[in-house]
Short mmCIF file of C-alpha atoms and ligand atoms in Angstrom, two decimals:
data_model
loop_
_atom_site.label_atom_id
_atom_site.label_comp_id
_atom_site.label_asym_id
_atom_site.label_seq_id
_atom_site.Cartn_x
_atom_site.Cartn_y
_atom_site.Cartn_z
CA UNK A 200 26.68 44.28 -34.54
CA UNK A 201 25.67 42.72 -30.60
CA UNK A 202 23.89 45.56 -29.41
CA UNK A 203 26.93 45.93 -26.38
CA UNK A 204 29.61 46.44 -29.21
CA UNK A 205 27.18 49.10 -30.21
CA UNK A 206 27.29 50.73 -26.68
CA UNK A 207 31.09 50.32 -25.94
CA UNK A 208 31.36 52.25 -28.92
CA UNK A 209 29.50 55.41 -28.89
CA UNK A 210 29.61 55.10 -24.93
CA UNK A 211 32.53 53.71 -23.02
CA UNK A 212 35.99 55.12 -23.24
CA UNK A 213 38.46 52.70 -23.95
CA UNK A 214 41.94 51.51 -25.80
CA UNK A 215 40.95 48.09 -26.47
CA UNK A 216 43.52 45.76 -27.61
CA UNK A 217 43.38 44.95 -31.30
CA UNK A 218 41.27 41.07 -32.26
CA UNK A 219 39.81 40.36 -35.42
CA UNK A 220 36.25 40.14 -33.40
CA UNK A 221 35.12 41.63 -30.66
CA UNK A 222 33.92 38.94 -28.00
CA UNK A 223 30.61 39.95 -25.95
CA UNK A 224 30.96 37.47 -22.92
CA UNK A 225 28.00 36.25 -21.55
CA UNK A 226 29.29 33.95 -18.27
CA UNK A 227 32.04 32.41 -17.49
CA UNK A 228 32.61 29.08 -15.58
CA UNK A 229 35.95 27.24 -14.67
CA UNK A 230 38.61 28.08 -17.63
CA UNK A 231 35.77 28.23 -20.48
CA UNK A 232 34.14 31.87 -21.22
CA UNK A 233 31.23 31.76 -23.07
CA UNK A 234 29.73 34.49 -25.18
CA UNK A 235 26.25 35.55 -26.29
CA UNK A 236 26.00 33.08 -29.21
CA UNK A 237 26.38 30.36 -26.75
CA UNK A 238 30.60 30.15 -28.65
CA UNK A 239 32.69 28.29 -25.52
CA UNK A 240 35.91 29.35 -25.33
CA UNK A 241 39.53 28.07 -23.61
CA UNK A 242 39.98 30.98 -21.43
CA UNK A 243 44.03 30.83 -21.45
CA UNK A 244 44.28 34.54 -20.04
CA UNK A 245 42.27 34.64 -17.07
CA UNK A 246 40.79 38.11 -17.44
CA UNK A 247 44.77 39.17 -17.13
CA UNK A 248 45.79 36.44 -14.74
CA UNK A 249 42.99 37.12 -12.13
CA UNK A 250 40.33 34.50 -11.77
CA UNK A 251 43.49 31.54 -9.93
CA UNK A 252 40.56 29.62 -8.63
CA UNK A 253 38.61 30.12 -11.96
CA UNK A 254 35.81 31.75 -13.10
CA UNK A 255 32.53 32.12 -10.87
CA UNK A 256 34.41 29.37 -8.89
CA UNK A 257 31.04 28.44 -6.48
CA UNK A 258 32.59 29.01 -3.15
CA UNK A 259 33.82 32.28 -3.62
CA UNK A 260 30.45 33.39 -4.92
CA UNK A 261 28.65 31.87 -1.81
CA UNK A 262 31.17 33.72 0.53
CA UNK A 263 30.45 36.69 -1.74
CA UNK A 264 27.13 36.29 -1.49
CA UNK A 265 26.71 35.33 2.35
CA UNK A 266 29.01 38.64 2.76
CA UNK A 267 25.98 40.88 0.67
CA UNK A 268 23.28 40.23 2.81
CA UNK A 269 25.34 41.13 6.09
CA UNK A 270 26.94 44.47 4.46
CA UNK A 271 28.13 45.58 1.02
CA UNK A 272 30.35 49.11 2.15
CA UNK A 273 31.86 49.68 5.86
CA UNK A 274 34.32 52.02 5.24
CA UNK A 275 36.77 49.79 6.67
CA UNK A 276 39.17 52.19 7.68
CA UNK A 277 36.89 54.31 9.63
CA UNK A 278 35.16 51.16 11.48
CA UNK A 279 36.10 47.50 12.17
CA UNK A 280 34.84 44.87 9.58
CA UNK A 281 35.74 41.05 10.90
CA UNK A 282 36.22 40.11 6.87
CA UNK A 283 39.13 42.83 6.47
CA UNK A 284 40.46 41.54 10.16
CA UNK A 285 40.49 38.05 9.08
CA UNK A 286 41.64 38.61 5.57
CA UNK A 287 44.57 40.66 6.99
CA UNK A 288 45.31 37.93 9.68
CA UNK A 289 45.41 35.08 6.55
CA UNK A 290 47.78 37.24 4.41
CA UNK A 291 50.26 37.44 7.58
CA UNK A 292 50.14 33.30 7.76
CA UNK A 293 50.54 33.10 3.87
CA UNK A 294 53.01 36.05 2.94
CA UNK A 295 56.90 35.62 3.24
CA UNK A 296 57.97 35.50 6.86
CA UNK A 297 57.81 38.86 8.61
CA UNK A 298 55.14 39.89 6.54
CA UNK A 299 52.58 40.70 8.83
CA UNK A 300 50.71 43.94 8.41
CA UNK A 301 48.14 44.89 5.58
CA UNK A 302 46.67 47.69 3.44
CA UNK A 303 43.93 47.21 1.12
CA UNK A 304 43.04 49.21 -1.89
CA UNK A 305 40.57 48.01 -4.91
CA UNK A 306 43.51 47.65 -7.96
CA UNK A 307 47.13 46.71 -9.03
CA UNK A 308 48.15 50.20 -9.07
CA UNK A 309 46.39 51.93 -6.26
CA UNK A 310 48.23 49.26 -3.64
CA UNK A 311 51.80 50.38 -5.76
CA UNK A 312 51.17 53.98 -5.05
CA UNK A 313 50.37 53.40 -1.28
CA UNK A 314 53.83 50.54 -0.62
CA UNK A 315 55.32 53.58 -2.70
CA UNK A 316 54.45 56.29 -0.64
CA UNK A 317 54.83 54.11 2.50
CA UNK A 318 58.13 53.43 1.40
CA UNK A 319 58.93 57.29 1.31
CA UNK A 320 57.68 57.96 4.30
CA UNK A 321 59.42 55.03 6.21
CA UNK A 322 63.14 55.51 4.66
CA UNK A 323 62.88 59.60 4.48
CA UNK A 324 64.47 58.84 0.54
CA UNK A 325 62.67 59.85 -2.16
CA UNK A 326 64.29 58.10 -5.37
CA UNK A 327 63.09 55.21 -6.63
CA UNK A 328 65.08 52.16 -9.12
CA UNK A 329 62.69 50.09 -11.52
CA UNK A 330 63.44 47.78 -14.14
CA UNK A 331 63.79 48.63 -17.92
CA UNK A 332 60.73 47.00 -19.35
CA UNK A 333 58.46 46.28 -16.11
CA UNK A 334 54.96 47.11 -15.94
CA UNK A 335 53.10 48.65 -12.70
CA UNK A 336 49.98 49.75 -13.46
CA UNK A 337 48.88 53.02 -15.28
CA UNK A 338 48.36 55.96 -13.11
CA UNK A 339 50.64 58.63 -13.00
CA UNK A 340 53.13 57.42 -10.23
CA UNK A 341 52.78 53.67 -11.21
CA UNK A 342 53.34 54.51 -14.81
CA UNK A 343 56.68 57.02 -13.90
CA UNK A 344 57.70 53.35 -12.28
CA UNK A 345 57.20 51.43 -15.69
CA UNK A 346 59.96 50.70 -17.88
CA UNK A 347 57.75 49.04 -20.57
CA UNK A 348 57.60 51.77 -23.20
CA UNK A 349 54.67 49.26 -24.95
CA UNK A 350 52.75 49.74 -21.56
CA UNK A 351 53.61 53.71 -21.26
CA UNK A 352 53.71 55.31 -24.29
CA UNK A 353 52.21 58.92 -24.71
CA UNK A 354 51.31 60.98 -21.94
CA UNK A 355 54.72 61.98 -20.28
CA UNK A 356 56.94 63.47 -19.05
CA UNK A 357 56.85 61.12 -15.65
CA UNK A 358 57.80 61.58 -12.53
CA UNK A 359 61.16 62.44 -11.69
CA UNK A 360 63.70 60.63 -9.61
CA UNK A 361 63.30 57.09 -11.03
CA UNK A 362 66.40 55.25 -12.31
CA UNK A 363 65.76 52.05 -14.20
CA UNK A 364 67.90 49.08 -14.25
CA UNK A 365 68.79 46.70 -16.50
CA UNK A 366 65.97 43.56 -16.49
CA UNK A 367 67.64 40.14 -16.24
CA UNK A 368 66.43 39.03 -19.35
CA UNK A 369 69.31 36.28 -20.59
CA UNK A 370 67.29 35.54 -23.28
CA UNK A 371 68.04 38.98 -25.09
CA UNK A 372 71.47 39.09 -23.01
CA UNK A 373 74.64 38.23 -24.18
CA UNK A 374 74.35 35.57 -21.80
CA UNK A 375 71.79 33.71 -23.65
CA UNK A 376 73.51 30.18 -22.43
CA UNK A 377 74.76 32.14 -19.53
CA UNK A 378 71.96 32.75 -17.21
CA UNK A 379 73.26 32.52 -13.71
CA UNK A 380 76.12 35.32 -15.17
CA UNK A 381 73.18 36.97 -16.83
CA UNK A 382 71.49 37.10 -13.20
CA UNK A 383 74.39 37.88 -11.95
CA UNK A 384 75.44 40.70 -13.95
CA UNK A 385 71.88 42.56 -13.42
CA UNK A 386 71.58 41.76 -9.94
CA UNK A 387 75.30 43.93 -9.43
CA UNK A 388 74.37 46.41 -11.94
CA UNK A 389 71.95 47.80 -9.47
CA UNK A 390 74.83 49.17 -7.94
CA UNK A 391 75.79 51.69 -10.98
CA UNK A 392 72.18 52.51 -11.12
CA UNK A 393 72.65 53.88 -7.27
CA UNK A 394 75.97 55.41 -8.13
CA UNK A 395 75.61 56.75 -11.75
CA UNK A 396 71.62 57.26 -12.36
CA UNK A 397 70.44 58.81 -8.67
CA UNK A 398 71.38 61.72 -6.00
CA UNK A 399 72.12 58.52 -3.63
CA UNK A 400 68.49 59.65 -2.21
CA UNK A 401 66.67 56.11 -3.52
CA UNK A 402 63.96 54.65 -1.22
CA UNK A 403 63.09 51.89 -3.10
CA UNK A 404 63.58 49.11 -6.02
CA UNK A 405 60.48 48.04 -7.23
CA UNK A 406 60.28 44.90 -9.63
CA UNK A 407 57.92 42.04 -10.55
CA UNK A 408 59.58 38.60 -9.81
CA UNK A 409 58.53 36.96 -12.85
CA UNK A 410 57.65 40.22 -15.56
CA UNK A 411 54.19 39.72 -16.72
CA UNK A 412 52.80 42.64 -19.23
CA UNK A 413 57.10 42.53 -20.41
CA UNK A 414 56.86 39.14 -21.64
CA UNK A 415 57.12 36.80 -19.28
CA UNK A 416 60.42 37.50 -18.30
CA UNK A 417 61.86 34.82 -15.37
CA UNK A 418 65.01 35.58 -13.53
CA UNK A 419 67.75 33.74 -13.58
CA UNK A 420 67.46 31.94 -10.00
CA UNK A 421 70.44 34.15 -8.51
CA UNK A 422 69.19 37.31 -9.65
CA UNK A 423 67.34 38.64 -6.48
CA UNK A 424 69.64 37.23 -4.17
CA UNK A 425 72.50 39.36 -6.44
CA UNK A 426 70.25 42.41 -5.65
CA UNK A 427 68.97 42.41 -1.95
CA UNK A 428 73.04 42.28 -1.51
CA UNK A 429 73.22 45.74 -2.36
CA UNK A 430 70.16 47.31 -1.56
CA UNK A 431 71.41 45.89 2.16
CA UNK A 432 74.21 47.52 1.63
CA UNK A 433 72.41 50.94 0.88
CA UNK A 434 69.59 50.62 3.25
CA UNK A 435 67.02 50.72 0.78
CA UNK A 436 63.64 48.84 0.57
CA UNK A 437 62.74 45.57 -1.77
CA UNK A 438 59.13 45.97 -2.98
CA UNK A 439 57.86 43.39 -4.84
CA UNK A 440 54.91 43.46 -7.23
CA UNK A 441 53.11 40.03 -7.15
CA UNK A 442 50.07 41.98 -8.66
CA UNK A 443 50.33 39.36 -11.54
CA UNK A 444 52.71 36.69 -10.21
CA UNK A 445 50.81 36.33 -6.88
CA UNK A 446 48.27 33.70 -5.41
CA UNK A 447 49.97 30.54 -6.60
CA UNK A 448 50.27 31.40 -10.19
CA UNK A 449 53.86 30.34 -10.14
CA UNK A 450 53.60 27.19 -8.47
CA UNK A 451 54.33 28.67 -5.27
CA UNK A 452 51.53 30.94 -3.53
CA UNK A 453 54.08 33.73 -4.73
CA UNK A 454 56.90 34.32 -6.95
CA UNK A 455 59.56 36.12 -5.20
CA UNK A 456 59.43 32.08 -3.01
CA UNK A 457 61.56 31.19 -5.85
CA UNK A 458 64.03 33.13 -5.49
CA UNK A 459 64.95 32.97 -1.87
CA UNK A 460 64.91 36.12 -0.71
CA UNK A 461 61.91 37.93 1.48
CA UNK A 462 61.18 41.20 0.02
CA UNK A 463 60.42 44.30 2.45
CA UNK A 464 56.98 45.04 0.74
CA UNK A 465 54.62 42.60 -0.92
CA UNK A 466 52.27 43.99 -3.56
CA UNK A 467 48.96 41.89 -4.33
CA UNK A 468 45.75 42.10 -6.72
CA UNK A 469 44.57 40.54 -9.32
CA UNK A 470 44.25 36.82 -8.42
CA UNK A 471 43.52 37.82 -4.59
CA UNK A 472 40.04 37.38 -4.79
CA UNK A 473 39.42 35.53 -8.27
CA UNK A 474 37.41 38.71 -9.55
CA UNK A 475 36.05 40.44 -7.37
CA UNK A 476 38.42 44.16 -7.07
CA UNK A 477 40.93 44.13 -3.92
CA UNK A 478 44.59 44.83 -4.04
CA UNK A 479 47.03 44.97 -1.36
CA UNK A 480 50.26 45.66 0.07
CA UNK A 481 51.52 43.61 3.38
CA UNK A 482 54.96 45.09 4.77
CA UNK A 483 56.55 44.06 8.38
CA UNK A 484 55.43 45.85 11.74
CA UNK A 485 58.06 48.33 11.65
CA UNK A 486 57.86 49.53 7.72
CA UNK A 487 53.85 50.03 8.50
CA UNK A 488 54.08 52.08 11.65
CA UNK A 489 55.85 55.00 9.34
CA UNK A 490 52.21 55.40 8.27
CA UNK A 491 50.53 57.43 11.35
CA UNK A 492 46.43 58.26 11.69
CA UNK A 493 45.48 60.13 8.25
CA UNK A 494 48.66 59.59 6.32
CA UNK A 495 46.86 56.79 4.15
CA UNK A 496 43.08 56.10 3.21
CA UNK A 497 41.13 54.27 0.93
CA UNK A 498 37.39 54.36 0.42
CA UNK A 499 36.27 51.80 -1.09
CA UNK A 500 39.69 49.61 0.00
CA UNK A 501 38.81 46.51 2.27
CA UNK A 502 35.74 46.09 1.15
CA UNK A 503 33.97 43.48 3.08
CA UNK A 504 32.00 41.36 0.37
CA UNK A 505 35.65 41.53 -1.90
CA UNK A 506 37.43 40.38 1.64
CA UNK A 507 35.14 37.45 2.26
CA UNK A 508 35.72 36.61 -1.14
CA UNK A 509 39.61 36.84 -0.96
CA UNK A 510 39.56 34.49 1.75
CA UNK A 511 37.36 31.98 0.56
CA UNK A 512 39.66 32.11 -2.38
CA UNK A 513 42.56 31.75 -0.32
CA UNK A 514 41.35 28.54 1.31
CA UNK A 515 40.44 27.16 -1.98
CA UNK A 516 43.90 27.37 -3.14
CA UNK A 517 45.37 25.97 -0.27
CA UNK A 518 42.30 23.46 -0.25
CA UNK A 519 42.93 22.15 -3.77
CA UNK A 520 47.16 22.74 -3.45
CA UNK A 521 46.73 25.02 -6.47
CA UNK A 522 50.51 25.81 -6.39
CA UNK A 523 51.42 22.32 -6.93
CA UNK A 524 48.55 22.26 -9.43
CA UNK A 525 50.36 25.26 -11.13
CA UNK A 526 53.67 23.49 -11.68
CA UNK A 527 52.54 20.47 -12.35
CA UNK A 528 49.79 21.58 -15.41
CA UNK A 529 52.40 24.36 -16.49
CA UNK A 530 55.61 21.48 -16.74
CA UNK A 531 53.32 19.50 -19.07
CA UNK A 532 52.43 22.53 -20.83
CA UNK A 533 55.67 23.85 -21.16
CA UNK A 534 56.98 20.52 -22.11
CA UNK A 535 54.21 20.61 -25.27
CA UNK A 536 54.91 24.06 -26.33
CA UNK A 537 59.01 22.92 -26.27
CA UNK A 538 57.93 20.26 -28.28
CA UNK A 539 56.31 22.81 -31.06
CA UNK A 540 59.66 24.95 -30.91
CA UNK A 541 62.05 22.08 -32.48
CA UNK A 542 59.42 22.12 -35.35
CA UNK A 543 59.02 25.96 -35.49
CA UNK A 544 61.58 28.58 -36.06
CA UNK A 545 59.23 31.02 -35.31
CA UNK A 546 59.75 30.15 -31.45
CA UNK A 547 62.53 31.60 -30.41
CA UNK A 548 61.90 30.54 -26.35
CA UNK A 549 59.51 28.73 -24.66
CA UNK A 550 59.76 30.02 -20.52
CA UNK A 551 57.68 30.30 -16.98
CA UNK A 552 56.95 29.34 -13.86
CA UNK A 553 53.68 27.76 -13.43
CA UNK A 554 50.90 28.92 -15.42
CA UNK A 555 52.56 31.93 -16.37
CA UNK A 556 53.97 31.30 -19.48
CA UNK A 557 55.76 32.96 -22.41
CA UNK A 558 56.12 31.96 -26.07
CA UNK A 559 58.53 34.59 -27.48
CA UNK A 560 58.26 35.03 -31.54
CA UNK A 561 61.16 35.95 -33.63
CA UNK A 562 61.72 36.27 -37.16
CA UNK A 563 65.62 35.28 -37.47
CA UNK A 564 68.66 34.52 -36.08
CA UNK A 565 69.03 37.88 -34.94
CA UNK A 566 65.68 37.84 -32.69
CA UNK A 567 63.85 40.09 -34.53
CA UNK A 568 60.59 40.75 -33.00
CA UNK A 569 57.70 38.85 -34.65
CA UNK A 570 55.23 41.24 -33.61
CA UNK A 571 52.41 41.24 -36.22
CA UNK A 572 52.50 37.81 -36.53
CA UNK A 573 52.05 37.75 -32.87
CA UNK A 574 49.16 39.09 -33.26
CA UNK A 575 48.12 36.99 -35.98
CA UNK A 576 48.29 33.96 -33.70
CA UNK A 577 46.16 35.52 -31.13
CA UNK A 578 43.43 35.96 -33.34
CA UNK A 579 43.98 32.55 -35.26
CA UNK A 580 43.51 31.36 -31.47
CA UNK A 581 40.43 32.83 -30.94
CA UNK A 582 38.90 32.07 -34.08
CA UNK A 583 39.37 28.42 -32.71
CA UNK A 584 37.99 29.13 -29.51
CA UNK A 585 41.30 29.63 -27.12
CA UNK A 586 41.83 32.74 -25.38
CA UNK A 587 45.07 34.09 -24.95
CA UNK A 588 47.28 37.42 -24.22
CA UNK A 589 49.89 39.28 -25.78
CA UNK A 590 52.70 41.34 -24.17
CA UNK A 591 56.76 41.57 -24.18
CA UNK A 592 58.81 44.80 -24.79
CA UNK A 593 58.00 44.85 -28.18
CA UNK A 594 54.57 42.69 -28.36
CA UNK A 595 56.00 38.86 -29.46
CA UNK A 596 55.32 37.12 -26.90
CA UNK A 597 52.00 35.02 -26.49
CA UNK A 598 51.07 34.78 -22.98
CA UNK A 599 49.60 31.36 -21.42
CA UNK A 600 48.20 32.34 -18.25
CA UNK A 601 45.06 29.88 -17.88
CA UNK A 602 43.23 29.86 -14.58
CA UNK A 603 45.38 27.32 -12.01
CA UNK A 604 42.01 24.77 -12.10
CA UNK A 605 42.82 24.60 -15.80
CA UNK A 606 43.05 20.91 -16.92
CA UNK A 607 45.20 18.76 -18.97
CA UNK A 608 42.67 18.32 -21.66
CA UNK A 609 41.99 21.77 -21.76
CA UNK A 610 45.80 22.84 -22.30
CA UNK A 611 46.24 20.15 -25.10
CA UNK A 612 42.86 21.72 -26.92
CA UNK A 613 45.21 25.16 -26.57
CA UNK A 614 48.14 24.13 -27.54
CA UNK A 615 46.51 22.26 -30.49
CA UNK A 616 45.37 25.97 -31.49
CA UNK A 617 48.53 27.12 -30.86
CA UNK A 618 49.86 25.04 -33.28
CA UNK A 619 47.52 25.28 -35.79
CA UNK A 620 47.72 29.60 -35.85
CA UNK A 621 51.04 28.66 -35.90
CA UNK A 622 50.99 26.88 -39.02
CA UNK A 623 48.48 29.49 -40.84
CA UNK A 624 50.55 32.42 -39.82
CA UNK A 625 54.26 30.90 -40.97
CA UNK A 626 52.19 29.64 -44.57
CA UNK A 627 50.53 33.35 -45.02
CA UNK A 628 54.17 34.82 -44.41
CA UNK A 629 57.51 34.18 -46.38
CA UNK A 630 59.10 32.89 -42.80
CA UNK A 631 61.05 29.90 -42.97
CA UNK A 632 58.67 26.77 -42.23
CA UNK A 633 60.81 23.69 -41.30
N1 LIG B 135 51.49 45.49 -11.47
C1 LIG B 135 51.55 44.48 -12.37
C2 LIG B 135 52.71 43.54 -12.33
C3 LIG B 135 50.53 44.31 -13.31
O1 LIG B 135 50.61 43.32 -14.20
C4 LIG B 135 49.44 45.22 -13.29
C5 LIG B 135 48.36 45.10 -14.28
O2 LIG B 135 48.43 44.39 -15.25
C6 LIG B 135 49.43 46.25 -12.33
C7 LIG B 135 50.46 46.34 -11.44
C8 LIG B 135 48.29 47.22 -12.29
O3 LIG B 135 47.15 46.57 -11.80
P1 LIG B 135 45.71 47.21 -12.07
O4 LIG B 135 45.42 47.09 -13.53
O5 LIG B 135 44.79 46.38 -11.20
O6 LIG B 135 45.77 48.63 -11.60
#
């Protein structure tokens, strides 16, 4: 056993997810990962959808690096640091219009607690609505916000005074065919939720405008549209967490673009700085001033080296068009994988936007979950050198979410694995095989 397996064992507290080996990475470069026996691999997960621009992507580092020698720690919101300033200023040019003012924290779920709290403090509601199986991050007040029992299990009771809402899911609807109904049955459901499921006191809906750790879950085009009509119509805030679906991942440089609405608070991490830890939450001028002097603080949040990083980032997506890149690489890989489901039952959908993808596994007609054998294929995939994740409300769906430089060659060498894991897990199984 590598002597870091060793280590992690008898040293480092963690819930890692199940794979048939451990992998000790070494470095990482573009979308291949490397380990200590020199093994390449297809990264096809990103490190969770972070590294957009991919790994160790050279200008990044060198803004990284040009930032260390100046100054590692400011405390940024006790002094002025230009990187935060200018990193602040890009997000207000990039984010949906009206967008325009910026916190920064270090992870997914510290920015969701702050737009949270800010979100509190600027309606003077308390409530919040969240979607059945969404996914925000796992502290306590992120996690009392998660639907996604696979995400949240163990440790509750959570916070009180969160209603959940039906996710606009058409594919386990009964408006499979039906999505635009689908969308906009969800979208007006939001309503009852208000009526029959709060005190009427409900600051926010929070939801993720493609669901990433819930499977991959796109909503039918109309949905948000179906819902910003009646939070209007109750005077309550839109946040929306682009912690996954954010920095062009989607083909557009975020999600909720899709959709055609502008949502009140924008929540970003993740692929913000292709590794390095920032998060963020960018509201409009009016929503931010209900935070006054000491209401809201992070230490370690704006750090300067992971701000010059974000915006070197930033310009290399815009630089390279990575949201086109996106669409066009995740069509052609969406097109493949479409092409594997006529030939395997065990697909029961092939959807995303972009590079974030979702390849749902059922066992029957009647959509029961392939779970284990989801599973199975993960590990099949990494025993032939691909990378990939695993989520969905019950843990079928493999997840392509390759970093956006990711090229064609490298998705076929993927989706070759795919196919193959495929194969061994329907032959080691008593599924159907067509
Ligand atoms: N929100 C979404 C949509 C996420 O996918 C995640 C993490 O996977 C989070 C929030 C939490 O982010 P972090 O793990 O950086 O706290």
């Amino acid at each position: 056993m590598s002597d870091s397996v060793q280590k992690y064992r008898d040293y480092v507290i963690t819930s890692f997810v199940k794979s048939v080996a451990p992998l000790v990475i070494e470095k990482a470069s573009g979308a291949v990962v490397t380990d200590v026996n020199g093994r390449e691999y297809v990264d096809c997960f990103a490190g969770i959808s972070v590294v957009n621009a991919g790994h160790c992507n050279p200008e990044v580092i060198a803004a990284a690096k040009a930032q260390m020698d100046k100054l590692v720690h400011g405390a940024s919101y006790l002094y002025h640091v230009q990187p935060v300033a200018d990193l602040a200023e890009k997000l207000a040019q990039i984010a949906p219009s009206g967008l325009t003012k910026t916190f920064f924290g270090n992870g997914g779920a510290e920015a969701i607690e702050g737009a949270l709290k800010l979100a509190r403090l600027y309606t003077g509601k308390h409530e919040f609505i969240a979607l059945q199986t969404s996914f925000h991050g796992r502290t306590f007040g992120t996690l009392s916000v998660s639907g996604n029992m696979a995400r949240k299990k163990r440790g509750g009771p959570y916070a009180a005074g969160v209603a959940f809402a039906p996710v606009p899911y058409a594919y386990r609807s009964q408006w499979r065919n039906n999505p635009e109904e689908c969308g906009r049955h969800c979208g007006q459901e939001i309503e009852k939720v208000i009526r029959f499921a709060t005190s009427g006191d409900v600051a926010a809906f929070i939801a993720e405008p493609v669901l990433g750790e819930g499977g991959i879950v796109v909503p039918p085009p109309n949905y948000f549209r179906e819902v910003k009509k009646v939070l209007d119509q109750y005077g309550i805030l839109f946040i929306a967490d682009e912690v996954q679906s954010g920095f062009a991942r989607t083909g557009k440089m975020f999600a909720i673009e899709h959709f055609g609405v502008v949502p009140d608070i924008l929540v970003t991490a993740k692929g913000i700085a292709d590794g390095f830890p920032l998060s963020a939450f960018t509201t409009r001028p009016e929503i931010a001033a209900a935070f006054e002097p000491g209401d809201h603080l992070s230490t370690f949040g704006g750090n300067p080296v992971c701000c010059a990083a974000a915006l070197a980032n930033i310009a290399f997506l815009q630089k390279e068009d990575l949201p086109a890149r996106a669409a066009e690489t995740g069509a052609y890989a969406i097109a493949k994988l479409k092409g594997l489901q006529e030939r395997s039952p065990l697909i029961g959908e092939v959807r995303g936007l972009g590079l974030m993808i979702g390849v749902e596994l059922v066992r029957d007609a009647n959509l029961t979950p392939a779970s284990a054998e989801t599973e199975a294929i993960r590990d099949a995939m990494f025993q032939q050198g691909v990378l990939v994740g695993v989520g969905g409300a019950y843990g079928n769906v493999v997840r392509f979410q390759p970093p956006l430089i990711v090229s064609q060659a490298q998705i076929d060498v993927a989706i070759s694995a795919f196919a193959e894991a495929l194969r061994q897990v329907i032959e080691s199984t008593t599924l159907p095989v067509s």
